[in-house]
Coordinates of C-alpha atoms and ligand atoms in Angstrom, one line a residue:
M1 CA 29.5 29.8 -14.4
A2 CA 26.2 31.1 -13.2
K3 CA 24.9 29.8 -9.8
K4 CA 22.1 27.4 -10.0
N5 CA 19.3 25.8 -8.0
L6 CA 19.5 22.0 -7.4
I7 CA 16.2 20.2 -7.5
P8 CA 16.5 16.5 -6.5
I9 CA 13.4 14.5 -7.6
L10 CA 12.9 11.2 -5.7
G11 CA 11.5 8.0 -7.1
D12 CA 8.0 8.6 -5.8
Q13 CA 7.9 12.2 -7.0
L14 CA 7.4 11.5 -10.7
S15 CA 4.6 14.1 -11.2
S16 CA 5.3 16.7 -13.9
N17 CA 3.9 19.4 -11.5
I18 CA 5.7 18.2 -8.4
S19 CA 5.8 21.1 -5.9
S20 CA 9.6 21.5 -6.0
L21 CA 9.3 22.7 -9.7
H22 CA 6.6 25.3 -9.1
G23 CA 7.7 28.7 -10.2
Q24 CA 11.2 27.6 -11.0
D25 CA 13.3 28.9 -13.9
R26 CA 14.4 26.2 -16.2
S27 CA 17.5 28.0 -17.3
N28 CA 18.6 28.4 -13.7
S29 CA 17.9 24.9 -12.3
V30 CA 19.4 21.4 -12.4
I31 CA 17.1 18.5 -11.7
L32 CA 18.9 15.6 -10.1
M33 CA 17.4 12.0 -10.2
M34 CA 19.4 9.2 -8.6
E35 CA 19.2 5.4 -8.6
V36 CA 21.0 4.5 -5.4
T37 CA 21.8 1.3 -3.7
E38 CA 20.8 2.7 -0.3
E39 CA 17.2 3.1 -1.4
A40 CA 17.1 -0.1 -3.3
S41 CA 18.5 -2.1 -0.4
Y42 CA 17.4 -0.6 3.0
V43 CA 15.0 -3.5 2.8
K44 CA 15.0 -6.2 0.2
H45 CA 12.5 -4.7 -2.2
H46 CA 10.9 -7.2 -4.7
K47 CA 12.9 -7.2 -7.9
A48 CA 9.8 -6.0 -9.9
K49 CA 9.3 -3.1 -7.5
I50 CA 12.9 -1.9 -8.1
A51 CA 12.6 -2.4 -11.8
Y52 CA 9.3 -0.5 -11.9
I53 CA 10.7 2.5 -10.0
F54 CA 13.9 2.7 -12.0
A55 CA 12.1 2.3 -15.3
A56 CA 9.5 4.9 -14.4
M57 CA 12.2 7.3 -13.1
R58 CA 14.2 7.0 -16.4
H59 CA 11.1 7.6 -18.5
H60 CA 10.1 10.6 -16.3
A61 CA 13.6 12.0 -16.6
A62 CA 13.3 11.9 -20.4
D63 CA 9.9 13.6 -20.2
L64 CA 11.3 16.4 -18.0
T65 CA 14.2 16.9 -20.5
S66 CA 11.8 17.1 -23.4
Q67 CA 10.0 19.8 -21.4
G68 CA 13.2 21.9 -21.4
W69 CA 14.6 21.1 -17.9
Q70 CA 18.2 20.3 -17.4
V71 CA 18.2 16.8 -15.9
E72 CA 21.1 14.9 -14.5
Y73 CA 20.3 11.3 -14.1
I74 CA 22.5 9.0 -12.1
K75 CA 22.1 5.3 -13.0
L76 CA 22.8 2.6 -10.5
D77 CA 25.7 1.2 -12.6
D78 CA 27.3 4.5 -13.3
P79 CA 31.0 4.0 -12.2
D80 CA 31.0 6.9 -9.8
N81 CA 27.6 6.3 -8.2
S82 CA 28.1 7.0 -4.5
G83 CA 25.2 4.7 -3.5
S84 CA 23.2 7.3 -1.5
F85 CA 21.1 10.4 -1.9
T86 CA 23.4 12.5 0.3
G87 CA 26.5 11.2 -1.6
E88 CA 24.9 12.2 -4.9
I89 CA 24.0 15.7 -3.7
A90 CA 27.6 16.2 -2.6
A91 CA 28.8 15.0 -6.0
A92 CA 26.4 17.4 -7.8
L93 CA 27.6 20.3 -5.7
E94 CA 31.1 19.6 -6.9
R95 CA 30.0 19.5 -10.6
H96 CA 28.0 22.7 -10.5
K97 CA 27.9 26.0 -8.8
I98 CA 24.8 25.5 -6.7
E99 CA 23.5 28.2 -4.5
S100 CA 20.4 26.4 -3.1
I101 CA 18.6 23.1 -2.9
R102 CA 14.9 22.8 -3.3
I103 CA 13.0 19.5 -2.8
T104 CA 9.5 18.3 -2.2
E105 CA 9.2 16.7 1.2
A106 CA 10.0 13.0 1.3
G107 CA 7.3 10.4 1.9
E108 CA 8.9 8.9 5.0
W109 CA 10.7 9.7 8.2
R110 CA 13.9 8.0 7.2
V111 CA 14.5 10.2 4.1
M112 CA 13.1 13.3 5.7
A113 CA 15.9 13.0 8.4
M114 CA 18.5 12.8 5.6
I115 CA 17.1 15.9 3.8
E116 CA 16.8 17.9 7.0
N117 CA 20.6 17.4 7.5
W118 CA 21.6 18.8 4.1
Q119 CA 21.5 22.5 5.1
D120 CA 24.1 22.0 7.8
R121 CA 26.1 19.5 5.9
F122 CA 26.4 21.5 2.7
G123 CA 26.1 25.0 4.0
I124 CA 23.6 26.2 1.5
P125 CA 19.8 26.9 1.9
V126 CA 17.6 23.9 1.5
T127 CA 13.9 24.6 0.9
I128 CA 11.5 21.7 1.6
C129 CA 8.2 22.1 -0.3
P130 CA 5.0 20.5 1.0
D131 CA 3.8 17.6 -1.2
D132 CA 0.6 19.1 -2.6
R133 CA -0.5 15.8 -4.3
F134 CA -2.6 15.1 -1.2
V135 CA -6.0 16.5 -0.4
A136 CA -5.2 17.0 3.3
T137 CA -2.1 18.9 4.4
H138 CA -0.3 17.6 7.5
Q139 CA -1.9 20.5 9.5
D140 CA -5.4 19.6 8.2
F141 CA -5.0 16.1 9.7
Y142 CA -3.5 17.3 13.0
D143 CA -6.3 19.8 13.3
W144 CA -8.9 17.2 12.6
A145 CA -7.3 14.7 15.1
E146 CA -6.8 17.3 17.8
G147 CA -8.7 16.4 21.0
K148 CA -10.5 13.4 19.5
K149 CA -10.6 10.2 21.5
Q150 CA -10.9 8.0 18.5
L151 CA -9.6 8.8 15.0
R152 CA -12.0 6.9 12.8
M153 CA -11.5 7.0 9.1
E154 CA -15.2 7.4 8.4
F155 CA -15.3 10.9 9.9
F156 CA -12.1 12.0 8.4
Y157 CA -13.4 10.8 5.0
R158 CA -16.5 13.0 5.3
E159 CA -14.2 16.0 5.9
M160 CA -12.4 15.1 2.7
R161 CA -15.7 14.8 0.8
R162 CA -16.6 18.2 2.0
K163 CA -13.2 19.7 1.1
T164 CA -13.2 18.3 -2.4
G165 CA -17.0 18.4 -3.0
L166 CA -16.7 14.9 -4.4
L167 CA -20.1 13.1 -4.7
L168 CA -22.0 15.9 -2.9
D169 CA -25.3 17.2 -4.1
E170 CA -26.1 20.9 -4.5
E171 CA -26.9 21.2 -0.8
G172 CA -23.6 19.7 0.2
K173 CA -25.3 16.4 1.2
P174 CA -23.8 13.0 0.1
E175 CA -25.2 11.7 -3.2
G176 CA -27.7 8.9 -2.6
G177 CA -28.3 10.1 1.0
K178 CA -25.5 8.0 2.6
W179 CA -21.8 8.8 3.0
N180 CA -20.7 5.2 2.8
Y181 CA -21.9 2.2 0.7
D182 CA -19.4 -0.3 2.3
S183 CA -22.2 -2.8 3.0
D184 CA -22.8 -3.0 -0.8
N185 CA -19.1 -3.9 -1.4
R186 CA -19.1 -7.4 -0.1
K187 CA -20.4 -9.8 -2.8
P188 CA -18.4 -13.1 -3.3
A189 CA -17.6 -13.5 -7.0
G190 CA -18.5 -16.5 -9.2
R191 CA -16.3 -18.0 -11.9
D192 CA -19.0 -17.4 -14.5
L193 CA -18.5 -13.6 -14.3
M194 CA -16.6 -11.9 -17.1
M195 CA -13.5 -10.3 -15.6
P196 CA -11.5 -7.5 -17.1
R197 CA -7.8 -7.9 -17.5
P198 CA -5.3 -5.1 -16.8
I199 CA -3.1 -4.2 -19.8
R200 CA 0.3 -5.9 -19.8
F201 CA 2.8 -3.4 -21.1
R202 CA 5.6 -4.4 -23.4
S203 CA 9.0 -3.3 -22.3
D204 CA 11.0 -0.9 -24.5
D205 CA 14.8 -0.9 -24.7
E206 CA 15.2 1.3 -21.6
T207 CA 13.0 -0.9 -19.5
R208 CA 14.8 -4.0 -20.8
H209 CA 18.1 -2.6 -19.6
V210 CA 16.6 -1.9 -16.2
L211 CA 15.3 -5.5 -16.0
E212 CA 18.8 -6.8 -16.8
L213 CA 20.4 -4.5 -14.3
V214 CA 18.0 -5.5 -11.5
A215 CA 18.3 -9.3 -12.3
D216 CA 22.0 -8.9 -12.1
R217 CA 22.3 -6.6 -9.0
F218 CA 19.4 -7.8 -6.9
S219 CA 19.3 -11.5 -7.4
E220 CA 19.0 -12.1 -3.6
H221 CA 15.9 -10.0 -3.4
P222 CA 12.5 -11.7 -3.3
G223 CA 10.2 -12.0 -6.3
S224 CA 10.4 -12.6 -10.0
L225 CA 10.8 -10.4 -13.0
N226 CA 9.2 -12.9 -15.4
Q227 CA 5.8 -11.4 -15.3
F228 CA 6.9 -7.7 -15.3
H229 CA 3.8 -6.0 -16.5
F230 CA 3.9 -2.4 -15.2
A231 CA 3.2 0.8 -17.1
V232 CA 6.4 2.9 -16.8
T233 CA 5.3 6.2 -18.4
H234 CA 2.6 8.7 -17.8
E235 CA 0.9 7.7 -21.0
E236 CA 0.9 4.0 -20.2
A237 CA -0.4 4.7 -16.7
M238 CA -3.3 6.8 -18.3
R239 CA -4.1 3.8 -20.5
Q240 CA -4.3 1.5 -17.6
K241 CA -6.5 4.1 -15.8
R242 CA -8.9 4.2 -18.8
R243 CA -9.0 0.4 -18.9
F244 CA -10.0 0.4 -15.2
L245 CA -12.6 3.1 -15.6
D246 CA -14.2 1.5 -18.7
E247 CA -14.1 -2.2 -17.8
A248 CA -13.6 -2.8 -14.0
L249 CA -15.0 0.2 -12.2
P250 CA -18.7 -0.6 -12.9
Q251 CA -18.3 -3.8 -10.8
F252 CA -15.5 -2.6 -8.5
G253 CA -18.1 -1.9 -5.7
D254 CA -19.8 -5.2 -5.7
Y255 CA -16.7 -7.4 -5.7
Q256 CA -14.3 -5.3 -3.7
D257 CA -13.9 -8.0 -1.1
A258 CA -14.0 -11.1 -3.3
M259 CA -11.2 -13.6 -3.9
L260 CA -10.9 -16.3 -6.6
T261 CA -8.3 -18.9 -7.3
D262 CA -5.8 -17.8 -10.0
E263 CA -7.6 -14.5 -10.4
P264 CA -5.2 -11.9 -8.9
F265 CA -6.9 -8.8 -10.2
L266 CA -10.7 -9.3 -10.3
W267 CA -12.2 -5.8 -10.6
H268 CA -9.5 -3.9 -8.8
A269 CA -7.8 -0.8 -10.2
I270 CA -4.2 -2.1 -10.2
L271 CA -3.3 1.6 -10.1
S272 CA -1.6 2.1 -6.7
P273 CA 2.0 1.9 -7.9
Y274 CA 1.2 4.8 -10.4
V275 CA -0.8 6.9 -7.9
N276 CA 1.9 6.5 -5.2
S277 CA 4.9 7.2 -7.5
G278 CA 3.3 10.2 -9.2
L279 CA 2.5 8.9 -12.7
L280 CA -1.2 9.4 -11.9
D281 CA -2.9 12.2 -10.0
P282 CA -5.2 10.8 -7.2
L283 CA -7.7 13.7 -7.2
E284 CA -8.0 13.7 -11.0
L285 CA -8.7 10.0 -10.9
C286 CA -11.4 10.6 -8.3
R287 CA -13.0 13.3 -10.5
E288 CA -13.0 11.0 -13.4
V289 CA -14.7 8.3 -11.3
E290 CA -17.3 10.9 -10.1
E291 CA -17.9 11.9 -13.7
R292 CA -18.6 8.3 -14.7
Y293 CA -21.2 8.2 -11.9
Y294 CA -23.0 11.4 -13.1
D295 CA -22.9 10.1 -16.7
G296 CA -24.8 7.0 -15.5
K297 CA -21.9 4.7 -16.4
V298 CA -21.2 3.3 -13.0
P299 CA -23.3 2.7 -9.9
L300 CA -23.0 4.8 -6.8
N301 CA -21.6 1.9 -4.7
A302 CA -18.7 1.6 -7.2
A303 CA -18.0 5.3 -7.4
E304 CA -18.3 6.0 -3.7
G305 CA -16.3 2.8 -2.8
F306 CA -13.4 3.9 -5.0
I307 CA -13.4 7.5 -4.0
R308 CA -13.4 6.4 -0.3
Q309 CA -10.3 4.3 -0.8
I310 CA -8.4 7.3 -2.2
I311 CA -9.6 10.4 -0.3
G312 CA -10.6 8.3 2.7
W313 CA -8.2 5.5 3.5
R314 CA -5.2 6.7 1.5
E315 CA -5.3 10.2 3.0
Y316 CA -6.1 8.9 6.5
V317 CA -3.2 6.5 6.7
R318 CA -0.8 9.2 5.6
G319 CA -2.2 11.5 8.4
I320 CA -1.7 8.7 11.0
Y321 CA 1.8 8.0 9.7
W322 CA 3.0 11.5 10.2
R323 CA 1.1 12.2 13.4
E324 CA 2.2 9.1 15.2
G325 CA 5.9 9.7 14.5
P326 CA 8.9 7.5 13.6
D327 CA 8.5 5.2 16.6
Y328 CA 5.2 3.9 15.2
A329 CA 7.1 1.2 13.4
Q330 CA 8.2 -0.2 16.8
R331 CA 4.7 -0.6 18.3
N332 CA 3.7 -4.1 19.3
F333 CA 0.5 -3.8 21.4
L334 CA -0.1 -7.6 21.4
E335 CA 3.5 -8.3 22.1
A336 CA 3.6 -10.8 19.3
K337 CA 7.1 -12.4 18.9
R338 CA 7.1 -15.3 16.5
D339 CA 9.3 -15.1 13.4
L340 CA 7.7 -14.6 10.0
P341 CA 7.4 -18.1 8.5
E342 CA 9.8 -18.9 5.6
F343 CA 6.8 -19.6 3.3
Y344 CA 6.1 -15.9 3.1
Y345 CA 9.2 -15.9 0.8
S346 CA 9.0 -19.3 -0.8
G347 CA 5.2 -19.5 -1.3
E348 CA 5.5 -23.2 -0.2
T349 CA 2.5 -23.9 2.0
D350 CA -0.4 -26.4 1.8
M351 CA -2.8 -23.6 2.9
H352 CA -4.2 -22.8 -0.5
C353 CA -5.3 -19.2 0.4
L354 CA -1.9 -18.3 1.6
S355 CA -0.2 -20.1 -1.3
Q356 CA -2.4 -18.1 -3.7
A357 CA -1.8 -14.7 -2.1
I358 CA 1.9 -15.2 -1.6
N359 CA 2.8 -16.8 -4.9
Q360 CA 0.9 -14.1 -6.7
T361 CA 2.7 -11.5 -4.7
L362 CA 6.1 -13.0 -5.6
D363 CA 5.2 -13.2 -9.3
L364 CA 3.5 -9.8 -9.7
A365 CA 4.4 -7.6 -6.7
Y366 CA 0.6 -7.2 -6.3
A367 CA -2.2 -8.6 -4.2
H368 CA -5.5 -6.9 -3.6
H369 CA -6.6 -5.4 -0.4
I370 CA -8.6 -8.4 1.0
Q371 CA -5.7 -10.8 0.2
R372 CA -3.4 -8.5 2.1
L373 CA -5.7 -8.0 5.0
M374 CA -7.6 -11.2 5.4
I375 CA -5.2 -13.8 4.1
T376 CA -1.5 -12.9 4.7
G377 CA -2.3 -10.3 7.3
N378 CA -4.9 -12.3 9.2
F379 CA -2.7 -15.4 9.3
A380 CA 0.3 -13.4 10.7
L381 CA -2.0 -11.7 13.3
I382 CA -3.6 -14.9 14.6
A383 CA -0.3 -16.8 14.5
G384 CA 1.3 -14.1 16.7
I385 CA 4.0 -13.0 14.2
D386 CA 6.2 -10.0 15.3
P387 CA 4.4 -7.1 13.6
H388 CA 7.7 -5.4 12.7
Q389 CA 8.7 -8.4 10.6
V390 CA 5.3 -8.4 9.0
H391 CA 5.7 -4.7 8.2
L392 CA 9.1 -5.3 6.6
W393 CA 7.7 -8.1 4.4
Y394 CA 4.8 -5.9 3.1
L395 CA 7.3 -3.0 2.5
E396 CA 9.5 -5.3 0.5
V397 CA 7.1 -7.2 -1.7
Y398 CA 4.5 -4.8 -3.0
A399 CA 5.2 -2.4 -5.9
D400 CA 3.0 0.2 -4.3
A401 CA 4.7 0.1 -0.9
Y402 CA 6.2 3.2 0.6
E403 CA 6.4 3.4 4.4
W404 CA 3.9 6.2 4.8
V405 CA 1.1 4.1 3.3
E406 CA 2.3 0.6 4.0
L407 CA 3.1 0.9 7.7
P408 CA -0.2 2.1 9.0
N409 CA -2.0 -0.4 6.8
T410 CA 0.1 -3.3 8.1
L411 CA 1.1 -2.5 11.6
G412 CA -2.1 -0.6 12.4
M413 CA -5.0 -1.9 10.4
S414 CA -3.8 -5.5 9.9
Q415 CA -1.7 -6.4 12.9
F416 CA -3.4 -4.2 15.6
G417 CA 0.1 -3.3 16.6
D418 CA -1.0 0.3 17.6
G419 CA -3.6 -1.0 20.0
G420 CA -6.6 0.3 18.0
I421 CA -5.7 3.7 16.6
I422 CA -6.7 2.7 13.1
A423 CA -8.9 -0.4 13.6
S424 CA -11.7 -0.6 16.1
K425 CA -11.0 -4.3 16.4
P426 CA -8.4 -6.7 15.0
Y427 CA -9.0 -8.0 11.5
A428 CA -8.8 -11.6 12.8
S429 CA -11.0 -14.4 11.3
S430 CA -11.3 -18.1 11.1
G431 CA -11.5 -20.1 7.9
N432 CA -15.2 -19.3 7.7
Y433 CA -14.7 -15.8 6.4
I434 CA -12.2 -17.0 3.7
N435 CA -14.7 -19.6 2.7
K436 CA -17.5 -17.1 2.4
M437 CA -15.5 -14.6 0.3
S438 CA -13.5 -16.9 -2.0
D439 CA -13.3 -20.3 -3.6
Y440 CA -9.9 -21.0 -2.0
C441 CA -11.2 -23.6 0.6
T442 CA -12.6 -25.8 -2.1
H443 CA -9.1 -26.2 -3.5
C444 CA -7.4 -26.7 -0.2
R445 CA -6.1 -29.9 1.4
F446 CA -7.4 -28.6 4.7
E447 CA -11.0 -28.9 5.7
V448 CA -12.5 -25.5 6.5
K449 CA -15.4 -27.0 8.5
Q450 CA -13.1 -28.9 10.8
R451 CA -11.8 -27.0 13.9
T452 CA -9.2 -29.4 15.2
G453 CA -7.1 -32.3 14.0
D454 CA -4.5 -32.8 11.3
D455 CA -6.9 -32.0 8.4
A456 CA -8.6 -29.0 10.0
C457 CA -8.1 -25.5 8.5
P458 CA -5.3 -24.0 10.7
F459 CA -7.1 -20.6 10.6
N460 CA -9.8 -22.1 12.9
A461 CA -7.8 -23.2 15.9
L462 CA -5.5 -20.2 15.5
Y463 CA -8.4 -17.8 15.6
W464 CA -9.7 -19.1 18.9
D465 CA -6.2 -19.4 20.3
F466 CA -5.5 -15.8 19.3
L467 CA -8.6 -14.6 21.2
A468 CA -7.8 -16.7 24.3
R469 CA -4.1 -15.7 24.2
N470 CA -4.9 -12.0 24.0
E471 CA -8.0 -11.8 26.3
D472 CA -6.3 -9.5 28.8
K473 CA -5.8 -6.9 26.0
L474 CA -8.8 -7.6 23.8
G475 CA -11.4 -8.9 26.1
K476 CA -12.9 -5.5 26.8
L477 CA -13.4 -4.5 23.2
N478 CA -17.2 -4.1 22.5
R479 CA -16.8 -5.3 18.9
L480 CA -15.3 -8.6 20.2
A481 CA -18.0 -9.2 22.8
M482 CA -19.7 -11.8 20.7
P483 CA -16.7 -14.1 19.9
Y484 CA -15.6 -13.9 23.5
R485 CA -19.1 -14.9 24.6
T486 CA -18.9 -17.9 22.2
W487 CA -15.4 -18.8 23.5
H488 CA -16.6 -18.7 27.1
K489 CA -19.7 -20.8 26.3
M490 CA -17.5 -23.6 25.0
E491 CA -16.7 -26.6 27.2
G492 CA -13.3 -26.5 28.8
E493 CA -12.4 -29.6 26.9
D494 CA -13.2 -28.0 23.5
Q495 CA -11.2 -25.0 24.5
Q496 CA -8.3 -27.1 25.4
E497 CA -8.5 -29.1 22.2
L498 CA -8.5 -25.9 20.1
R499 CA -5.5 -24.5 22.0
H500 CA -3.6 -27.8 21.7
S501 CA -4.4 -27.9 18.0
A502 CA -3.1 -24.3 17.6
A503 CA 0.0 -25.0 19.5
A504 CA 0.8 -28.2 17.5
F505 CA 0.3 -26.2 14.3
L506 CA 2.5 -23.3 15.5
Q507 CA 5.3 -25.8 16.3
T508 CA 5.4 -26.7 12.6
L509 CA 6.0 -23.1 11.4
Ligands
FAD1 P1 -8.1 -1.0 -5.4 O1 -8.6 -2.0 -4.5 O2 -8.6 -1.0 -6.8 O3 -8.3 0.5 -4.7 C1 -8.2 1.7 -5.4 C2 -7.1 2.6 -4.9 O4 -7.5 3.0 -3.6 C3 -5.8 2.0 -4.8 O5 -5.1 2.0 -6.0 C4 -5.1 2.8 -3.7 O6 -4.5 3.9 -4.2 C5 -6.3 3.2 -2.8 N1 -6.4 2.4 -1.6 C6 -7.2 1.4 -1.4 N2 -7.2 1.0 -0.1 C7 -6.2 1.7 0.5 C8 -5.6 1.8 1.8 N3 -6.1 1.0 2.8 N4 -4.6 2.6 2.0 C9 -4.2 3.4 1.1 N5 -4.7 3.5 -0.2 C10 -5.7 2.6 -0.5 N6 -1.7 0.4 -0.4 C11 -0.6 1.0 -0.9 O7 -0.8 1.8 -1.8 N7 0.6 0.7 -0.5 C12 0.9 -0.2 0.4 O8 2.1 -0.4 0.7 C13 -0.2 -0.9 1.0 N8 0.0 -1.8 2.0 C14 -1.0 -2.5 2.5 C15 -0.8 -3.4 3.5 C16 -1.8 -4.1 4.1 C17 -1.6 -5.1 5.2 C18 -3.1 -3.8 3.7 C19 -4.3 -4.5 4.3 C20 -3.4 -2.9 2.7 C21 -2.3 -2.2 2.1 N9 -2.6 -1.3 1.1 C22 -1.5 -0.6 0.6 C23 -3.9 -0.9 0.7 C24 -4.5 -1.7 -0.5 O9 -4.3 -3.0 -0.3 C25 -3.8 -1.3 -1.8 O10 -3.8 0.1 -2.0 C26 -4.5 -1.9 -3.0 O11 -4.5 -3.3 -2.8 C27 -3.9 -1.6 -4.3 O12 -4.4 -2.2 -5.4 P2 -5.4 -1.6 -6.4 O13 -4.8 -0.4 -7.0 O14 -5.9 -2.7 -7.3 O15 -6.5 -1.1 -5.4
DLZ2 C1 11.7 2.6 -3.5 C2 12.8 3.3 -4.2 C3 13.9 2.5 -4.7 C4 13.8 1.0 -4.6 N1 14.9 3.1 -5.2 C5 15.0 4.4 -5.4 C6 16.1 5.1 -6.0 O1 17.1 4.4 -6.3 N2 16.1 6.4 -6.1 C7 15.0 7.2 -5.7 O2 15.0 8.4 -5.9 N3 14.0 6.6 -5.1 C8 13.9 5.2 -4.9 N4 12.9 4.6 -4.3 C9 11.8 5.5 -3.8 C10 12.2 6.2 -2.5 O3 12.5 5.2 -1.5 C11 11.2 7.2 -2.0 O4 11.2 8.3 -2.8 C12 11.4 7.5 -0.6 O5 10.9 6.4 0.2 C13 10.6 8.7 -0.2 O6 10.7 9.0 1.2

């Protein structure tokens, strides 16, 4: 038996040109793909997230086979499934004469630690290839961050624009004269606007088997499979991409921050699960968006707004994740200790905005950015929930959640757990912001204009209580100077009433 090279491909490495395959000889390689309990259960991932990943993995394995690769695919219910990546590598080494292992680096510390152990454990060379699906290498980010007091996304984003040439004119200047059109991305949406709908894909036999398997094996995990809608092949993900480019992108910029009752998708892309697992290529997507702008099909605020999310925020949070190290997940700058309320899993709350964002999440494994940041995230922040518990919830419930992208967004941006590495101030707000950007408050049993009392919107008293509670840590932030001034101008009695109201509400959680 000739000796072979083993190439494990993980569930978020579903790109046909993944770096571990570059230059490899098909006749001399065995690709190994594994559904394992350890990955599906290290947190209780939403059922639809597991189903999406398994279904996409199975379809990708079929694609690779049709391209001439020898693929071994281990299903979760295979009788000898060992339950872990390392166990499956050991089993593959017994089945084949393997002389080396080659794998693209994993997207998180936990799995990288496993992989780094394989060479010693199995006594054969293990090559770890950089993941070249990102614009910035790890070194690019470290070099950019080196010596800087503040690591603001905006400046990193400009570097990424320069590196890719996206939306730059012939002189290398930003199209339209400005780097960032964020201030043109904040319109509230009205019900009268025609909204595009993402495609709901019909499941084939393979996906139906996966749905049955997940329903059977992961019944204790959060979320529902009833509205499973994901694309699970490259072709389907491309169709969803085209739908977004044609129908939603033109207004993506305007309504990026808007929220509407029973409208989970608005003009968002709904592409993050595909970009993060490898079914879509992020840079190719940005180039298509840019092309739509040059063809006069979409305005600059839409094209720039979208490209900023991908080559700006997405690349930036990855850089922060790897730079800050594995202990980032334990940071808790504000020393918040309260347990995550049960309603994050049941969806049962009278606060309409939270009920909307959470129930939609449990149904679809999706919520858009402003729901994540300013509804579920904002509430957890001002209620003083332990950021680690908040992080685990986000990692579980969203189909696009992998630690490298989820953790900095949740713990850093949303919970201020890193003390301001990502956000220059906490994303905390009272009900006023929610009322401005959505129609949620008009459907709510609580009164957004009321600050205290049984009928008052709980976000109001919680917001002031949050500022008062954390004044020693936040009082010196320039960007909070105005709310602190307002707080200090209040009569002592008003302050006390707000704090009592917040305390009474927190007792009910
Ligand atoms: P759109 O709003 O249409 O944006 C377009 C694309 O830009 C997305 O598909 C995504 O690839 C990218 N993008 C936008 N914002 C971000 C961002 N802040 N970080 C990274 N990429 C971004 N995104 C994830 O992909 N995985 C996560 O686990 C995740 N967790 C989050 C947790 C919190 C608390 C917050 C506030 C945000 C989180 N985000 C996460 C970012 C963002 O909410 C999602 O990328 C977005 O909602 C995905 O939906 P969409 O494809 O419709 O995005
Ligand atoms: C998220 C996930 C799940 C639920 N299950 C698997 C799996 O069974 N097999 C697999 O290869 N990947 C899975 N994934 C994605 C991995 O967690 C992801 O590849 C790592 O987090 C990368 O570090």
